[in-house]
Short mmCIF file of C-alpha atoms and ligand atoms in Angstrom, two decimals:
data_model
loop_
_atom_site.label_atom_id
_atom_site.label_comp_id
_atom_site.label_asym_id
_atom_site.label_seq_id
_atom_site.Cartn_x
_atom_site.Cartn_y
_atom_site.Cartn_z
CA MET A 1 10.77 291.89 83.02
CA LYS A 2 8.43 293.89 84.97
CA LYS A 3 9.62 296.98 86.62
CA LYS A 4 8.03 295.91 90.02
CA LEU A 5 9.31 293.41 92.34
CA GLY A 6 7.86 294.74 95.33
CA LEU A 7 11.01 296.65 95.80
CA ILE A 8 11.93 299.82 97.42
CA LEU A 9 14.91 300.87 94.89
CA VAL A 10 17.29 303.35 95.40
CA ALA A 11 18.30 305.38 92.72
CA ALA A 12 22.03 306.04 92.88
CA VAL A 13 23.14 303.55 95.52
CA VAL A 14 26.84 302.64 95.77
CA CYS A 15 28.18 300.42 98.11
CA ALA A 16 30.87 301.72 100.75
CA LEU A 17 34.19 300.46 99.89
CA THR A 18 34.95 299.33 103.24
CA ALA A 19 36.32 295.68 103.11
CA CYS A 20 36.53 295.13 107.30
CA ASN A 21 35.13 296.46 110.40
CA GLN A 22 37.79 297.00 112.73
CA GLU A 23 35.78 296.87 115.97
CA ASN A 24 37.22 293.41 117.28
CA ALA A 25 40.73 294.79 116.33
CA GLN A 26 43.76 294.13 118.51
CA PRO A 27 44.85 296.76 120.78
CA LYS A 28 47.67 298.89 119.14
CA THR A 29 51.08 298.78 119.77
CA GLY A 30 52.28 300.98 122.40
CA GLU A 31 48.59 301.02 123.95
CA LYS A 32 48.56 299.92 127.80
CA ALA A 33 48.16 296.17 128.78
CA ALA A 34 45.40 295.25 130.30
CA GLN A 35 45.17 294.70 133.87
CA PRO A 36 46.20 291.28 134.88
CA GLU A 37 42.48 290.42 136.65
CA ALA A 38 40.42 291.82 133.58
CA ALA A 39 39.44 289.08 131.09
CA ALA A 40 41.51 289.39 128.23
CA PRO A 41 38.70 289.74 125.37
CA GLN A 42 38.05 286.61 123.16
CA ALA A 43 39.23 286.79 119.83
CA SER A 44 36.06 286.56 117.67
CA LYS A 45 35.59 283.15 115.91
CA SER A 46 32.63 284.16 113.78
CA LEU A 47 33.26 286.16 110.42
CA VAL A 48 29.75 287.91 108.63
CA VAL A 49 30.73 288.49 105.21
CA TYR A 50 27.79 289.85 103.05
CA TYR A 51 26.97 291.63 99.79
CA SER A 52 24.15 294.38 99.49
CA GLN A 53 23.36 296.48 96.57
CA ASN A 54 20.69 298.74 98.18
CA GLY A 55 21.31 298.56 101.87
CA ALA A 56 18.69 296.18 103.07
CA THR A 57 21.11 292.79 103.49
CA LYS A 58 23.59 295.72 105.09
CA LYS A 59 21.05 296.08 107.69
CA LEU A 60 20.60 292.14 108.66
CA ALA A 61 24.18 291.86 108.10
CA GLU A 62 24.66 294.31 110.81
CA ILE A 63 21.88 292.28 113.01
CA PHE A 64 24.06 288.90 112.93
CA GLN A 65 27.01 290.75 113.40
CA LYS A 66 25.60 292.08 116.54
CA ALA A 67 23.88 289.14 117.74
CA LYS A 68 27.07 287.12 117.40
CA ASN A 69 29.79 290.12 117.81
CA ALA A 70 31.69 288.72 115.01
CA ASP A 71 34.08 290.70 112.73
CA MET A 72 32.55 292.14 109.54
CA PHE A 73 33.68 291.65 105.82
CA GLU A 74 31.58 293.46 103.11
CA ILE A 75 31.84 292.16 99.27
CA ALA A 76 32.05 294.98 97.04
CA THR A 77 32.36 295.20 93.54
CA VAL A 78 35.24 297.40 91.74
CA THR A 79 32.25 298.68 89.61
CA PRO A 80 28.87 299.17 91.06
CA TYR A 81 25.74 298.03 89.36
CA PRO A 82 23.75 300.81 87.56
CA SER A 83 21.66 302.84 89.59
CA THR A 84 18.12 301.88 87.92
CA TYR A 85 16.32 298.58 88.59
CA ASP A 86 16.04 297.68 84.77
CA SER A 87 19.87 298.28 83.97
CA THR A 88 20.70 296.17 87.22
CA ILE A 89 18.54 293.29 85.96
CA ALA A 90 20.13 293.53 82.40
CA ALA A 91 23.72 293.64 84.24
CA VAL A 92 23.14 290.84 86.34
CA GLY A 93 21.17 288.66 83.66
CA ALA A 94 24.38 289.32 81.14
CA GLN A 95 26.79 288.08 84.26
CA ARG A 96 24.87 284.83 84.87
CA GLU A 97 24.19 284.36 81.18
CA SER A 98 28.28 284.22 80.67
CA LYS A 99 29.18 283.27 84.24
CA GLN A 100 31.54 286.15 84.11
CA TRP A 101 31.23 287.29 87.79
CA PRO A 102 32.38 290.91 88.81
CA ALA A 103 35.63 291.74 90.01
CA LEU A 104 35.65 292.53 93.68
CA VAL A 105 37.79 295.22 95.77
CA ASN A 106 39.26 293.02 98.14
CA PRO A 107 37.96 289.20 96.76
CA LYS A 108 40.05 287.39 99.55
CA ALA A 109 39.08 287.37 102.97
CA ASP A 110 41.11 286.19 106.03
CA LEU A 111 39.44 282.90 106.97
CA ALA A 112 42.07 281.23 108.93
CA THR A 113 40.89 282.67 112.23
CA TYR A 114 37.48 281.91 111.90
CA ASP A 115 35.36 278.46 112.28
CA THR A 116 31.98 279.84 111.61
CA VAL A 117 30.99 282.46 108.79
CA TYR A 118 27.57 283.98 108.23
CA LEU A 119 26.98 284.89 104.49
CA GLY A 120 24.72 287.46 103.47
CA TYR A 121 23.24 288.21 99.89
CA PRO A 122 20.21 289.78 98.13
CA ILE A 123 18.39 287.12 96.22
CA MET A 124 18.91 287.74 92.45
CA PHE A 125 17.48 285.83 89.64
CA GLY A 126 16.36 283.38 92.18
CA SER A 127 19.70 282.72 93.72
CA PHE A 128 23.06 284.89 94.97
CA ALA A 129 23.87 288.31 93.85
CA PRO A 130 26.44 287.46 91.57
CA PRO A 131 29.49 289.14 93.70
CA VAL A 132 28.87 286.30 96.02
CA TYR A 133 30.02 283.92 93.13
CA THR A 134 33.19 285.82 92.97
CA PHE A 135 33.72 285.56 96.92
CA LEU A 136 33.49 281.74 96.60
CA ASP A 137 35.91 281.84 93.62
CA SER A 138 38.35 283.30 95.57
CA ASN A 139 37.86 281.77 99.07
CA ASP A 140 38.38 278.73 100.40
CA LEU A 141 35.39 277.50 102.98
CA SER A 142 36.00 273.76 103.66
CA GLY A 143 35.75 273.01 107.28
CA LYS A 144 33.80 276.05 107.89
CA VAL A 145 30.14 276.23 109.30
CA VAL A 146 28.48 278.25 106.87
CA VAL A 147 25.21 279.96 107.65
CA PRO A 148 23.63 281.94 104.86
CA PHE A 149 21.13 284.61 105.25
CA CYS A 150 19.45 286.66 102.61
CA THR A 151 16.82 289.31 101.80
CA TYR A 152 14.56 289.14 98.96
CA GLY A 153 11.68 290.24 97.18
CA SER A 154 9.33 287.15 97.39
CA GLY A 155 11.79 284.68 98.08
CA GLY A 156 15.04 282.16 97.16
CA ARG A 157 16.26 281.58 100.74
CA LYS A 158 16.03 277.47 100.31
CA ALA A 159 17.25 277.43 96.40
CA SER A 160 19.96 279.63 97.24
CA ALA A 161 21.05 277.72 100.02
CA ALA A 162 20.91 274.27 98.19
CA GLU A 163 23.07 275.67 95.50
CA LEU A 164 25.67 277.19 98.67
CA LYS A 165 25.89 273.58 99.59
CA THR A 166 26.56 272.18 95.89
CA LEU A 167 29.27 274.74 95.46
CA GLU A 168 30.53 274.40 98.87
CA PRO A 169 30.50 270.45 99.26
CA ASN A 170 33.67 270.43 101.93
CA ALA A 171 31.68 273.44 104.15
CA ASN A 172 28.90 272.68 106.43
CA VAL A 173 26.18 274.85 105.34
CA THR A 174 23.14 274.93 107.66
CA LEU A 175 19.73 276.26 108.12
CA ALA A 176 19.42 279.57 106.26
CA TYR A 177 17.68 282.66 107.48
CA GLY A 178 15.69 285.05 105.04
CA ILE A 179 13.40 287.97 105.31
CA SER A 180 11.63 289.98 102.54
CA ASN A 181 13.06 293.55 101.67
CA LYS A 182 9.48 294.34 102.45
CA ARG A 183 9.13 293.47 105.80
CA ILE A 184 13.04 294.72 106.85
CA THR A 185 12.90 297.92 105.07
CA ALA A 186 9.90 299.03 107.17
CA GLU A 187 9.84 301.45 109.93
CA ASN A 188 10.15 298.12 112.95
CA GLY A 189 12.38 295.76 110.20
CA ALA A 190 15.30 295.89 112.20
CA GLU A 191 13.75 295.09 115.60
CA VAL A 192 11.57 292.05 113.19
CA ALA A 193 14.45 290.74 112.01
CA THR A 194 16.47 290.91 115.47
CA LYS A 195 13.60 289.02 117.08
CA GLU A 196 13.32 286.94 114.12
CA VAL A 197 17.16 286.07 113.86
CA GLU A 198 17.06 285.19 117.55
CA GLY A 199 14.61 282.67 116.91
CA PHE A 200 16.74 281.40 113.94
CA PHE A 201 19.77 281.00 116.22
CA ALA A 202 17.79 278.94 118.73
CA ASP A 203 16.68 276.73 115.63
CA LEU A 204 20.25 276.63 114.51
CA ALA A 205 21.29 275.15 117.96
CA THR A 206 18.68 272.63 118.20
CA GLY A 207 19.29 271.49 114.95
CA LYS A 208 16.06 272.04 113.11
CA THR A 209 15.72 271.51 109.63
CA ASP A 210 13.43 273.44 107.04
CA GLU A 211 11.28 270.01 107.07
CA MET A 212 10.98 270.30 110.85
CA LEU A 213 10.16 273.97 110.68
CA MET A 214 7.04 272.98 108.42
CA GLY A 215 5.57 270.78 110.82
CA GLY A 216 2.60 271.76 112.91
CA PHE A 217 0.60 272.64 110.08
CA THR A 218 -3.00 271.11 109.41
CA ASP A 219 -3.62 269.33 106.04
CA GLN A 220 -3.98 271.30 103.33
CA ARG A 221 -7.97 272.43 102.26
CA PRO A 222 -10.26 274.24 100.50
CA LEU A 223 -10.38 278.00 101.09
CA THR A 224 -13.05 279.92 102.99
CA ALA A 225 -13.78 283.45 102.59
CA GLU A 226 -11.84 284.78 105.02
CA ASP A 227 -8.43 282.43 103.76
CA SER A 228 -9.15 284.25 100.86
CA ALA A 229 -9.40 287.50 102.35
CA VAL A 230 -6.10 287.00 104.33
CA PHE A 231 -4.45 285.97 101.19
CA ALA A 232 -5.75 289.06 98.88
CA THR A 233 -4.37 291.64 101.76
CA ALA A 234 -1.00 289.94 102.37
CA THR A 235 -0.19 289.72 98.57
CA LYS A 236 -1.63 293.15 97.24
CA ASP A 237 1.89 294.31 96.79
CA TYR A 238 3.01 291.23 95.04
CA ALA A 239 0.58 291.41 91.71
CA TYR A 240 3.72 290.73 89.70
CA LEU A 241 3.79 287.47 91.02
CA LYS A 242 0.42 286.55 89.36
CA LEU A 243 -0.69 284.50 91.99
CA ALA A 244 -3.64 282.26 92.26
CA PRO A 245 -4.42 280.26 95.57
CA LEU A 246 -5.46 276.59 95.28
CA SER A 247 -5.59 275.32 98.89
CA VAL A 248 -4.15 276.16 102.34
CA ALA A 249 -2.94 275.11 105.65
CA THR A 250 -2.64 276.89 108.96
CA GLN A 251 -0.45 276.81 111.88
CA VAL A 252 -1.45 278.30 114.91
CA VAL A 253 1.58 280.30 116.83
CA ALA A 254 1.27 283.93 118.59
CA GLY A 255 -1.23 284.79 115.55
CA THR A 256 -1.67 281.98 112.46
CA ASN A 257 0.63 280.81 109.89
CA TYR A 258 -0.91 279.95 106.49
CA LEU A 259 0.83 278.04 103.75
CA PHE A 260 -0.99 278.61 100.61
CA VAL A 261 -0.59 275.96 97.41
CA CYS A 262 -0.85 278.77 94.72
CA THR A 263 0.14 278.71 90.86
CA THR A 264 2.38 281.54 90.31
CA SER A 265 2.79 283.01 86.47
CA GLY A 266 4.66 286.04 86.96
CA PHE A 267 7.05 287.11 84.34
CA ASN A 268 5.51 285.74 81.46
CA ARG A 269 6.39 282.39 82.65
CA PRO A 270 3.75 279.45 82.23
CA PRO A 271 1.80 278.93 85.50
CA THR A 272 4.12 276.53 87.93
CA GLU A 273 3.12 275.42 91.79
CA THR A 274 4.74 277.11 94.54
CA MET A 275 4.09 277.68 98.25
CA VAL A 276 3.11 280.89 99.70
CA LYS A 277 3.81 281.59 103.40
CA ILE A 278 1.64 284.41 105.33
CA PHE A 279 1.61 285.55 108.47
CA ARG A 280 -1.54 286.85 110.27
CA PRO A 281 -0.65 288.34 113.72
CA LEU A 282 -3.26 288.28 116.62
CA PRO A 283 -6.05 290.53 116.17
CA GLY A 284 -5.37 294.38 116.68
CA ARG A 285 -1.30 293.77 116.04
CA GLY A 286 -1.51 294.41 112.13
CA GLU A 287 -2.50 293.12 108.56
CA PRO A 288 -1.42 289.78 107.09
CA GLU A 289 1.69 289.74 105.53
CA LEU A 290 3.63 287.57 102.77
CA ILE A 291 7.03 286.01 104.22
CA VAL A 292 8.18 283.73 101.67
CA MET A 293 7.16 282.36 98.30
CA GLU A 294 9.04 279.06 97.60
CA LYS A 295 8.60 275.60 96.43
C1 FMN B 301 18.82 292.27 89.47
C2 FMN B 301 17.94 291.77 90.86
C3 FMN B 301 17.47 290.74 90.72
C4 FMN B 301 16.50 290.18 91.58
N1 FMN B 301 16.04 288.98 91.58
C5 FMN B 301 15.19 288.90 92.61
C6 FMN B 301 14.39 287.02 92.71
O1 FMN B 301 14.82 286.93 91.72
N2 FMN B 301 13.52 286.99 93.48
C7 FMN B 301 13.35 287.54 94.70
O2 FMN B 301 12.49 287.14 95.85
N3 FMN B 301 14.01 289.12 95.08
C8 FMN B 301 14.57 289.29 93.82
N4 FMN B 301 15.25 290.77 94.00
C9 FMN B 301 14.94 291.68 94.97
C10 FMN B 301 16.20 291.85 95.93
O3 FMN B 301 16.35 290.39 96.65
C11 FMN B 301 15.85 292.40 97.22
O4 FMN B 301 15.04 293.71 96.52
C12 FMN B 301 16.80 292.49 98.25
O5 FMN B 301 16.81 292.89 99.38
C13 FMN B 301 17.80 293.70 97.85
O6 FMN B 301 19.00 293.66 99.02
P1 FMN B 301 19.97 295.20 99.17
O7 FMN B 301 19.38 296.06 99.29
O8 FMN B 301 20.90 294.05 100.12
O9 FMN B 301 20.52 295.05 97.57
C14 FMN B 301 16.04 291.26 92.65
C15 FMN B 301 16.58 292.49 92.86
C16 FMN B 301 17.54 293.06 91.79
C17 FMN B 301 18.08 294.27 91.71
#
């Protein structure tokens, strides 16, 4: 597999092995009781559970945590993945092949008091990173609202959410949020993601589906020279995907969304058809950027 996935790969990263954020913990015994007129702090009803190898998903998890004033639970592996990209690919490949999911420091989360679980993960091999399978095997999400969120090189949001629905048929798995590694690790990444996550919560509240979010585009049409230029700029760091655009649809927002039907033949695979979503900001507000590639 090619070295570059458009990722920023940090050399030696070991996930912090803290399992719980105690920010929302109850007052310690012996602490002064709250004044009668002060409203008692509401126990948090939502929990952000996440795995992150190199920090991008952790950054996103913190945005979800802040937005929902949720408790946090980090999925941490007993043995961290190796420090290089190629060796992580080999380790994850072997785990997927054998379905031997990695042991976790704290496999079980106390989910009893939570009705909503925000589940965050990096996409690896098109779906969850393996530690998430261990988490799902070790915990019962039945009856919970489960909101998936992920970071990725080029895509995997929809496919991973669909797999989560299959693995957790008794949970209410909602629309998923995803953002590319490139966008969330950019200088303004936290700001961009925070704004998008706000919009995502609005979409969740109004019961939007992926199909509804795809509404409002024109019909697909042949590319103009301008479309080709937009495509070339937005995909310049994704040469490994070997994308060839076939047609395009657009949607005017504050800027323009483009939906390119393309073939992809990266990783020595035969060409398959895929969709590439690109956002072009209003003039003077930045370059067109790849948002996601998925079917
Ligand atoms: C072993 C491995 C496999 C990956 N597979 C994919 C993939 O199939 N699709 C994709 O878009 N990104 C893939 N990525 C990129 C990660 O999803 C992306 O870099 C993510 O933001 C990493 O999150 P983290 O910093 O929280 O670990 C892969 C990365 C690694 C290390």
